[in-house]
Protein backbone atom coordinates (compact mmCIF):
# COMPACT_ATOMS: atom_id res chain seq x y z
CA UNK A 1 0.00 0.00 0.00
CA UNK A 2 1.15 3.54 -0.70
CA UNK A 3 0.00 6.02 1.91
CA UNK A 4 0.24 9.79 1.69
CA UNK A 5 0.26 11.76 4.93
CA UNK A 6 -0.13 15.53 5.09
CA UNK A 7 1.16 16.81 8.42
CA UNK A 8 3.79 15.07 10.56
CA UNK A 9 2.76 16.16 14.02
CA UNK A 10 1.69 13.75 16.75
CA UNK A 11 -1.11 12.20 14.69
CA UNK A 12 0.50 12.24 11.25
CA UNK A 13 3.83 11.09 12.64
CA UNK A 14 2.18 8.19 14.47
CA UNK A 15 0.34 7.12 11.31
CA UNK A 16 3.62 7.29 9.38
CA UNK A 17 5.37 5.12 11.96
CA UNK A 18 2.51 2.60 12.06
CA UNK A 19 2.27 2.17 8.28
CA UNK A 20 6.03 2.04 7.81
CA UNK A 21 6.34 -0.56 10.59
CA UNK A 22 3.73 -2.66 8.76
CA UNK A 23 5.84 -2.59 5.61
CA UNK A 24 3.92 0.00 3.60
CA UNK A 25 5.36 2.90 1.59
CA UNK A 26 4.76 6.29 3.20
CA UNK A 27 4.88 9.60 1.34
CA UNK A 28 4.54 12.71 3.46
CA UNK A 29 4.27 16.47 3.47
CA UNK A 30 4.91 18.86 6.33
CA UNK A 31 5.22 22.63 6.11
CA UNK A 32 8.45 22.27 8.12
CA UNK A 33 10.82 20.53 5.74
CA UNK A 34 13.11 19.77 8.67
CA UNK A 35 10.43 17.53 10.19
CA UNK A 36 10.01 15.70 6.88
CA UNK A 37 13.77 15.16 6.69
CA UNK A 38 13.80 13.86 10.25
CA UNK A 39 10.97 11.44 9.50
CA UNK A 40 12.82 10.19 6.41
CA UNK A 41 15.98 9.74 8.45
CA UNK A 42 13.96 7.74 10.98
CA UNK A 43 12.79 5.49 8.16
CA UNK A 44 9.07 6.05 8.62
CA UNK A 45 8.73 8.27 5.53
CA UNK A 46 10.02 7.12 2.17
CA UNK A 47 9.28 10.06 -0.10
CA UNK A 48 7.51 13.39 -0.52
CA UNK A 49 3.75 13.72 -0.95
CA UNK A 50 3.11 16.21 -3.76
CA UNK A 51 1.03 16.73 -6.86
CA UNK A 52 3.45 14.48 -8.69
CA UNK A 53 3.12 11.57 -6.27
CA UNK A 54 -0.43 11.90 -4.91
CA UNK A 55 -1.90 9.94 -7.81
CA UNK A 56 0.00 6.81 -6.77
CA UNK A 57 -1.48 6.72 -3.26
CA UNK A 58 -4.13 4.22 -2.17
CA UNK A 59 -4.84 6.31 0.93
CA UNK A 60 -4.18 9.95 1.81
CA UNK A 61 -4.46 11.07 5.43
CA UNK A 62 -4.91 14.77 6.22
CA UNK A 63 -3.34 15.23 9.65
CA UNK A 64 -3.53 19.03 9.66
CA UNK A 65 -5.61 21.65 11.47
CA UNK A 66 -9.08 21.97 9.91
CA UNK A 67 -8.55 25.11 7.83
CA UNK A 68 -5.10 23.96 6.73
CA UNK A 69 -6.46 20.53 5.79
CA UNK A 70 -9.08 22.07 3.50
CA UNK A 71 -6.53 24.42 1.97
CA UNK A 72 -4.06 21.60 1.35
CA UNK A 73 -6.66 19.27 -0.18
CA UNK A 74 -7.87 22.09 -2.41
CA UNK A 75 -4.37 22.31 -3.87
CA UNK A 76 -3.82 18.54 -4.06
CA UNK A 77 -7.28 17.50 -5.29
CA UNK A 78 -6.61 17.81 -9.05
CA UNK A 79 -3.81 15.25 -8.72
CA UNK A 80 -5.59 12.68 -6.53
CA UNK A 81 -6.54 9.45 -8.28
CA UNK A 82 -10.17 8.42 -8.52
CA UNK A 83 -9.20 5.15 -6.82
CA UNK A 84 -7.77 6.96 -3.77
CA UNK A 85 -9.52 7.31 -0.43
CA UNK A 86 -8.83 10.58 1.43
CA UNK A 87 -9.43 10.65 5.19
CA UNK A 88 -8.90 13.64 7.47
CA UNK A 89 -8.03 13.27 11.16
CA UNK A 90 -9.39 16.59 12.45
CA UNK A 91 -11.06 17.00 15.84
CA UNK A 92 -14.20 18.60 14.36
CA UNK A 93 -16.15 17.47 11.38
CA UNK A 94 -18.90 19.78 10.09
CA UNK A 95 -16.71 22.52 8.60
CA UNK A 96 -14.09 20.26 7.04
CA UNK A 97 -16.56 17.55 6.00
CA UNK A 98 -18.67 19.81 3.83
CA UNK A 99 -15.65 21.40 2.13
CA UNK A 100 -13.87 18.11 1.47
CA UNK A 101 -17.02 16.41 0.18
CA UNK A 102 -17.34 19.15 -2.43
CA UNK A 103 -13.71 18.69 -3.49
CA UNK A 104 -14.17 14.92 -3.73
CA UNK A 105 -17.31 15.30 -5.83
CA UNK A 106 -15.60 17.76 -8.17
CA UNK A 107 -12.47 15.68 -8.71
CA UNK A 108 -13.92 12.18 -8.47
CA UNK A 109 -12.05 10.64 -5.53
CA UNK A 110 -13.52 9.24 -2.30
CA UNK A 111 -13.46 11.28 0.89
CA UNK A 112 -14.34 10.07 4.39
CA UNK A 113 -14.20 12.18 7.54
CA UNK A 114 -12.14 10.71 10.35
CA UNK A 115 -11.10 11.33 13.94
CA UNK A 116 -8.80 8.94 15.84
CA UNK A 117 -9.70 8.71 19.53
CA UNK A 118 -6.10 8.61 20.69
CA UNK A 119 -3.30 10.98 21.56
CA UNK A 120 -1.35 12.51 24.42
CA UNK A 121 -1.05 15.90 26.04
CA UNK A 122 2.16 16.38 24.04
CA UNK A 123 2.34 17.44 20.41
CA UNK A 124 4.81 17.19 17.58
CA UNK A 125 6.57 14.48 15.60
CA UNK A 126 9.04 13.75 18.39
CA UNK A 127 6.19 12.38 20.53
CA UNK A 128 4.70 10.20 17.77
CA UNK A 129 4.54 6.43 18.26
CA UNK A 130 3.82 3.50 15.97
CA UNK A 131 1.41 2.06 18.57
CA UNK A 132 -0.48 5.32 19.21
CA UNK A 133 -3.73 3.97 17.76
CA UNK A 134 -3.44 0.37 18.93
CA UNK A 135 -6.83 -0.67 20.29
CA UNK A 136 -8.31 2.84 20.03
CA UNK A 137 -11.56 3.85 18.36
CA UNK A 138 -11.50 5.54 14.98
CA UNK A 139 -14.54 7.67 14.21
CA UNK A 140 -15.39 7.76 10.52
CA UNK A 141 -17.93 9.97 8.77
CA UNK A 142 -18.83 8.68 5.29
CA UNK A 143 -21.25 10.54 3.06
CA UNK A 144 -23.65 7.61 3.54
CA UNK A 145 -23.46 5.95 6.95
CA UNK A 146 -25.03 2.74 5.59
CA UNK A 147 -22.45 2.30 2.80
CA UNK A 148 -21.13 -1.02 4.14
CA UNK A 149 -18.78 -1.62 1.21
CA UNK A 150 -17.04 1.72 1.78
CA UNK A 151 -16.86 1.16 5.53
CA UNK A 152 -15.16 -2.20 4.99
CA UNK A 153 -12.78 -0.63 2.49
CA UNK A 154 -11.86 2.05 5.03
CA UNK A 155 -11.43 -0.62 7.71
CA UNK A 156 -8.93 -2.45 5.52
CA UNK A 157 -7.04 0.73 4.63
CA UNK A 158 -6.73 1.69 8.30
CA UNK A 159 -5.86 -1.80 9.54
CA UNK A 160 -2.08 -1.17 9.79
CA UNK A 161 -2.74 1.57 12.38
CA UNK A 162 -4.24 -1.05 14.71
CA UNK A 163 -7.53 0.57 15.68
CA UNK A 164 -9.71 -1.54 17.94
CA UNK A 165 -12.99 -0.39 16.45
CA UNK A 166 -14.59 1.89 13.89
CA UNK A 167 -17.39 4.19 15.05
CA UNK A 168 -19.56 5.34 12.16
CA UNK A 169 -21.52 8.57 12.59
CA UNK A 170 -22.53 11.84 10.95
CA UNK A 171 -20.59 15.11 11.04
CA UNK A 172 -23.33 16.70 13.16
CA UNK A 173 -23.41 13.90 15.73
CA UNK A 174 -19.63 13.77 15.89
CA UNK A 175 -19.36 17.45 16.78
CA UNK A 176 -22.16 17.23 19.33
CA UNK A 177 -20.51 14.29 21.11
CA UNK A 178 -16.93 15.56 20.90
CA UNK A 179 -17.93 18.85 22.54
CA UNK A 180 -18.67 16.81 25.66
CA UNK A 181 -16.16 13.95 25.57
CA UNK A 182 -13.12 16.00 24.55
CA UNK A 183 -13.51 19.75 24.22
CA UNK A 184 -15.30 20.40 27.52
CA UNK A 185 -12.69 18.33 29.36
CA UNK A 186 -9.90 20.46 27.87
CA UNK A 187 -11.65 23.71 28.84
CA UNK A 188 -12.28 22.52 32.41
CA UNK A 189 -8.71 21.28 32.84
CA UNK A 190 -7.26 24.48 31.43
CA UNK A 191 -9.44 26.68 33.64
CA UNK A 192 -8.92 24.56 36.78
CA UNK A 193 -5.13 24.89 36.70
CA UNK A 194 -5.41 28.70 36.81
CA UNK A 195 -6.28 28.67 40.52
CA UNK A 196 -3.57 30.44 42.56
CA UNK A 197 -3.56 27.35 44.77
CA UNK A 198 -2.16 25.25 41.91
CA UNK A 199 1.28 26.71 42.48
CA UNK A 200 1.37 25.07 45.91
CA UNK A 201 0.14 21.61 44.87
CA UNK A 202 3.39 19.65 45.36
CA UNK A 203 3.13 17.38 48.35
CA UNK A 204 -0.65 17.77 48.38
CA UNK A 205 -1.63 16.26 45.03
CA UNK A 206 -2.10 12.73 43.75
CA UNK A 207 -4.22 10.95 41.15
CA UNK A 208 -7.19 13.32 41.14
CA UNK A 209 -5.00 16.35 40.44
CA UNK A 210 -3.03 14.54 37.74
CA UNK A 211 -6.16 13.24 36.01
CA UNK A 212 -7.87 16.62 35.98
CA UNK A 213 -4.86 18.65 34.86
CA UNK A 214 -3.30 16.32 32.27
CA UNK A 215 -4.92 17.94 29.23
CA UNK A 216 -4.37 21.50 30.47
CA UNK A 217 -1.00 21.07 28.77
CA UNK A 218 -2.41 21.58 25.29
CA UNK A 219 -1.64 23.13 21.92
CA UNK A 220 -3.50 26.43 22.23
CA UNK A 221 -3.33 27.22 18.51
CA UNK A 222 -5.02 23.98 17.49
CA UNK A 223 -7.59 23.95 20.29
CA UNK A 224 -8.60 27.56 19.65
CA UNK A 225 -9.49 26.63 16.08
CA UNK A 226 -11.34 23.48 17.18
CA UNK A 227 -13.31 25.30 19.90
CA UNK A 228 -14.38 28.11 17.58
CA UNK A 229 -15.39 25.71 14.82
CA UNK A 230 -17.60 23.86 17.32
CA UNK A 231 -18.63 26.76 19.54
CA UNK A 232 -22.37 26.11 19.41
CA UNK A 233 -22.11 22.63 20.91
CA UNK A 234 -19.27 23.59 23.28
CA UNK A 235 -21.17 26.59 24.68
CA UNK A 236 -24.16 24.31 25.27
CA UNK A 237 -22.02 21.88 27.28
CA UNK A 238 -20.39 24.74 29.22
CA UNK A 239 -23.83 26.10 30.14
CA UNK A 240 -24.94 22.68 31.41
CA UNK A 241 -21.78 22.29 33.48
CA UNK A 242 -22.03 25.81 34.90
CA UNK A 243 -25.62 25.15 35.99
CA UNK A 244 -24.61 21.91 37.72
CA UNK A 245 -21.64 23.53 39.47
CA UNK A 246 -23.93 26.28 40.76
CA UNK A 247 -26.03 23.64 42.52
CA UNK A 248 -22.99 22.38 44.43
CA UNK A 249 -21.92 25.91 45.28
CA UNK A 250 -25.36 26.81 46.58
CA UNK A 251 -25.51 23.70 48.76
CA UNK A 252 -22.12 24.58 50.24
CA UNK A 253 -23.09 28.22 50.79
CA UNK A 254 -26.27 27.10 52.55
CA UNK A 255 -24.47 24.49 54.64
CA UNK A 256 -27.02 22.06 53.20
CA UNK A 257 -25.45 18.66 53.74
CA UNK A 258 -28.48 16.71 52.57
CA UNK A 259 -28.61 18.48 49.20
CA UNK A 260 -24.87 18.12 48.79
CA UNK A 261 -25.05 14.42 49.57
CA UNK A 262 -27.88 14.02 47.05
CA UNK A 263 -25.90 15.81 44.34
CA UNK A 264 -22.86 13.63 44.98
CA UNK A 265 -24.95 10.46 44.93
CA UNK A 266 -26.55 11.54 41.65
CA UNK A 267 -23.11 11.99 40.12
CA UNK A 268 -21.90 8.61 41.36
CA UNK A 269 -25.00 6.84 40.03
CA UNK A 270 -24.67 8.63 36.70
CA UNK A 271 -21.08 7.47 36.39
CA UNK A 272 -22.15 3.89 37.08
CA UNK A 273 -24.98 4.22 34.57
CA UNK A 274 -22.97 5.61 31.66
CA UNK A 275 -20.09 3.16 32.22
CA UNK A 276 -22.56 0.24 32.66
CA UNK A 277 -20.98 -1.03 35.84
Coordinates of C-alpha atoms in Angstrom, one line a residue:
X1 CA 0.0 0.0 0.0
X2 CA 1.1 3.5 -0.7
X3 CA 0.0 6.0 1.9
X4 CA 0.2 9.8 1.7
X5 CA 0.3 11.8 4.9
X6 CA -0.1 15.5 5.1
X7 CA 1.2 16.8 8.4
X8 CA 3.8 15.1 10.6
X9 CA 2.8 16.2 14.0
X10 CA 1.7 13.7 16.7
X11 CA -1.1 12.2 14.7
X12 CA 0.5 12.2 11.3
X13 CA 3.8 11.1 12.6
X14 CA 2.2 8.2 14.5
X15 CA 0.3 7.1 11.3
X16 CA 3.6 7.3 9.4
X17 CA 5.4 5.1 12.0
X18 CA 2.5 2.6 12.1
X19 CA 2.3 2.2 8.3
X20 CA 6.0 2.0 7.8
X21 CA 6.3 -0.6 10.6
X22 CA 3.7 -2.7 8.8
X23 CA 5.8 -2.6 5.6
X24 CA 3.9 0.0 3.6
X25 CA 5.4 2.9 1.6
X26 CA 4.8 6.3 3.2
X27 CA 4.9 9.6 1.3
X28 CA 4.5 12.7 3.5
X29 CA 4.3 16.5 3.5
X30 CA 4.9 18.9 6.3
X31 CA 5.2 22.6 6.1
X32 CA 8.4 22.3 8.1
X33 CA 10.8 20.5 5.7
X34 CA 13.1 19.8 8.7
X35 CA 10.4 17.5 10.2
X36 CA 10.0 15.7 6.9
X37 CA 13.8 15.2 6.7
X38 CA 13.8 13.9 10.3
X39 CA 11.0 11.4 9.5
X40 CA 12.8 10.2 6.4
X41 CA 16.0 9.7 8.5
X42 CA 14.0 7.7 11.0
X43 CA 12.8 5.5 8.2
X44 CA 9.1 6.1 8.6
X45 CA 8.7 8.3 5.5
X46 CA 10.0 7.1 2.2
X47 CA 9.3 10.1 -0.1
X48 CA 7.5 13.4 -0.5
X49 CA 3.8 13.7 -1.0
X50 CA 3.1 16.2 -3.8
X51 CA 1.0 16.7 -6.9
X52 CA 3.5 14.5 -8.7
X53 CA 3.1 11.6 -6.3
X54 CA -0.4 11.9 -4.9
X55 CA -1.9 9.9 -7.8
X56 CA 0.0 6.8 -6.8
X57 CA -1.5 6.7 -3.3
X58 CA -4.1 4.2 -2.2
X59 CA -4.8 6.3 0.9
X60 CA -4.2 9.9 1.8
X61 CA -4.5 11.1 5.4
X62 CA -4.9 14.8 6.2
X63 CA -3.3 15.2 9.6
X64 CA -3.5 19.0 9.7
X65 CA -5.6 21.6 11.5
X66 CA -9.1 22.0 9.9
X67 CA -8.5 25.1 7.8
X68 CA -5.1 24.0 6.7
X69 CA -6.5 20.5 5.8
X70 CA -9.1 22.1 3.5
X71 CA -6.5 24.4 2.0
X72 CA -4.1 21.6 1.3
X73 CA -6.7 19.3 -0.2
X74 CA -7.9 22.1 -2.4
X75 CA -4.4 22.3 -3.9
X76 CA -3.8 18.5 -4.1
X77 CA -7.3 17.5 -5.3
X78 CA -6.6 17.8 -9.1
X79 CA -3.8 15.3 -8.7
X80 CA -5.6 12.7 -6.5
X81 CA -6.5 9.4 -8.3
X82 CA -10.2 8.4 -8.5
X83 CA -9.2 5.2 -6.8
X84 CA -7.8 7.0 -3.8
X85 CA -9.5 7.3 -0.4
X86 CA -8.8 10.6 1.4
X87 CA -9.4 10.7 5.2
X88 CA -8.9 13.6 7.5
X89 CA -8.0 13.3 11.2
X90 CA -9.4 16.6 12.5
X91 CA -11.1 17.0 15.8
X92 CA -14.2 18.6 14.4
X93 CA -16.2 17.5 11.4
X94 CA -18.9 19.8 10.1
X95 CA -16.7 22.5 8.6
X96 CA -14.1 20.3 7.0
X97 CA -16.6 17.6 6.0
X98 CA -18.7 19.8 3.8
X99 CA -15.7 21.4 2.1
X100 CA -13.9 18.1 1.5
X101 CA -17.0 16.4 0.2
X102 CA -17.3 19.2 -2.4
X103 CA -13.7 18.7 -3.5
X104 CA -14.2 14.9 -3.7
X105 CA -17.3 15.3 -5.8
X106 CA -15.6 17.8 -8.2
X107 CA -12.5 15.7 -8.7
X108 CA -13.9 12.2 -8.5
X109 CA -12.1 10.6 -5.5
X110 CA -13.5 9.2 -2.3
X111 CA -13.5 11.3 0.9
X112 CA -14.3 10.1 4.4
X113 CA -14.2 12.2 7.5
X114 CA -12.1 10.7 10.3
X115 CA -11.1 11.3 13.9
X116 CA -8.8 8.9 15.8
X117 CA -9.7 8.7 19.5
X118 CA -6.1 8.6 20.7
X119 CA -3.3 11.0 21.6
X120 CA -1.4 12.5 24.4
X121 CA -1.1 15.9 26.0
X122 CA 2.2 16.4 24.0
X123 CA 2.3 17.4 20.4
X124 CA 4.8 17.2 17.6
X125 CA 6.6 14.5 15.6
X126 CA 9.0 13.7 18.4
X127 CA 6.2 12.4 20.5
X128 CA 4.7 10.2 17.8
X129 CA 4.5 6.4 18.3
X130 CA 3.8 3.5 16.0
X131 CA 1.4 2.1 18.6
X132 CA -0.5 5.3 19.2
X133 CA -3.7 4.0 17.8
X134 CA -3.4 0.4 18.9
X135 CA -6.8 -0.7 20.3
X136 CA -8.3 2.8 20.0
X137 CA -11.6 3.8 18.4
X138 CA -11.5 5.5 15.0
X139 CA -14.5 7.7 14.2
X140 CA -15.4 7.8 10.5
X141 CA -17.9 10.0 8.8
X142 CA -18.8 8.7 5.3
X143 CA -21.3 10.5 3.1
X144 CA -23.6 7.6 3.5
X145 CA -23.5 5.9 7.0
X146 CA -25.0 2.7 5.6
X147 CA -22.5 2.3 2.8
X148 CA -21.1 -1.0 4.1
X149 CA -18.8 -1.6 1.2
X150 CA -17.0 1.7 1.8
X151 CA -16.9 1.2 5.5
X152 CA -15.2 -2.2 5.0
X153 CA -12.8 -0.6 2.5
X154 CA -11.9 2.1 5.0
X155 CA -11.4 -0.6 7.7
X156 CA -8.9 -2.4 5.5
X157 CA -7.0 0.7 4.6
X158 CA -6.7 1.7 8.3
X159 CA -5.9 -1.8 9.5
X160 CA -2.1 -1.2 9.8
X161 CA -2.7 1.6 12.4
X162 CA -4.2 -1.1 14.7
X163 CA -7.5 0.6 15.7
X164 CA -9.7 -1.5 17.9
X165 CA -13.0 -0.4 16.5
X166 CA -14.6 1.9 13.9
X167 CA -17.4 4.2 15.0
X168 CA -19.6 5.3 12.2
X169 CA -21.5 8.6 12.6
X170 CA -22.5 11.8 11.0
X171 CA -20.6 15.1 11.0
X172 CA -23.3 16.7 13.2
X173 CA -23.4 13.9 15.7
X174 CA -19.6 13.8 15.9
X175 CA -19.4 17.4 16.8
X176 CA -22.2 17.2 19.3
X177 CA -20.5 14.3 21.1
X178 CA -16.9 15.6 20.9
X179 CA -17.9 18.9 22.5
X180 CA -18.7 16.8 25.7
X181 CA -16.2 14.0 25.6
X182 CA -13.1 16.0 24.6
X183 CA -13.5 19.7 24.2
X184 CA -15.3 20.4 27.5
X185 CA -12.7 18.3 29.4
X186 CA -9.9 20.5 27.9
X187 CA -11.6 23.7 28.8
X188 CA -12.3 22.5 32.4
X189 CA -8.7 21.3 32.8
X190 CA -7.3 24.5 31.4
X191 CA -9.4 26.7 33.6
X192 CA -8.9 24.6 36.8
X193 CA -5.1 24.9 36.7
X194 CA -5.4 28.7 36.8
X195 CA -6.3 28.7 40.5
X196 CA -3.6 30.4 42.6
X197 CA -3.6 27.3 44.8
X198 CA -2.2 25.3 41.9
X199 CA 1.3 26.7 42.5
X200 CA 1.4 25.1 45.9
X201 CA 0.1 21.6 44.9
X202 CA 3.4 19.7 45.4
X203 CA 3.1 17.4 48.4
X204 CA -0.7 17.8 48.4
X205 CA -1.6 16.3 45.0
X206 CA -2.1 12.7 43.8
X207 CA -4.2 11.0 41.2
X208 CA -7.2 13.3 41.1
X209 CA -5.0 16.3 40.4
X210 CA -3.0 14.5 37.7
X211 CA -6.2 13.2 36.0
X212 CA -7.9 16.6 36.0
X213 CA -4.9 18.6 34.9
X214 CA -3.3 16.3 32.3
X215 CA -4.9 17.9 29.2
X216 CA -4.4 21.5 30.5
X217 CA -1.0 21.1 28.8
X218 CA -2.4 21.6 25.3
X219 CA -1.6 23.1 21.9
X220 CA -3.5 26.4 22.2
X221 CA -3.3 27.2 18.5
X222 CA -5.0 24.0 17.5
X223 CA -7.6 24.0 20.3
X224 CA -8.6 27.6 19.7
X225 CA -9.5 26.6 16.1
X226 CA -11.3 23.5 17.2
X227 CA -13.3 25.3 19.9
X228 CA -14.4 28.1 17.6
X229 CA -15.4 25.7 14.8
X230 CA -17.6 23.9 17.3
X231 CA -18.6 26.8 19.5
X232 CA -22.4 26.1 19.4
X233 CA -22.1 22.6 20.9
X234 CA -19.3 23.6 23.3
X235 CA -21.2 26.6 24.7
X236 CA -24.2 24.3 25.3
X237 CA -22.0 21.9 27.3
X238 CA -20.4 24.7 29.2
X239 CA -23.8 26.1 30.1
X240 CA -24.9 22.7 31.4
X241 CA -21.8 22.3 33.5
X242 CA -22.0 25.8 34.9
X243 CA -25.6 25.2 36.0
X244 CA -24.6 21.9 37.7
X245 CA -21.6 23.5 39.5
X246 CA -23.9 26.3 40.8
X247 CA -26.0 23.6 42.5
X248 CA -23.0 22.4 44.4
X249 CA -21.9 25.9 45.3
X250 CA -25.4 26.8 46.6
X251 CA -25.5 23.7 48.8
X252 CA -22.1 24.6 50.2
X253 CA -23.1 28.2 50.8
X254 CA -26.3 27.1 52.5
X255 CA -24.5 24.5 54.6
X256 CA -27.0 22.1 53.2
X257 CA -25.4 18.7 53.7
X258 CA -28.5 16.7 52.6
X259 CA -28.6 18.5 49.2
X260 CA -24.9 18.1 48.8
X261 CA -25.0 14.4 49.6
X262 CA -27.9 14.0 47.0
X263 CA -25.9 15.8 44.3
X264 CA -22.9 13.6 45.0
X265 CA -25.0 10.5 44.9
X266 CA -26.5 11.5 41.7
X267 CA -23.1 12.0 40.1
X268 CA -21.9 8.6 41.4
X269 CA -25.0 6.8 40.0
X270 CA -24.7 8.6 36.7
X271 CA -21.1 7.5 36.4
X272 CA -22.1 3.9 37.1
X273 CA -25.0 4.2 34.6
X274 CA -23.0 5.6 31.7
X275 CA -20.1 3.2 32.2
X276 CA -22.6 0.2 32.7
X277 CA -21.0 -1.0 35.8

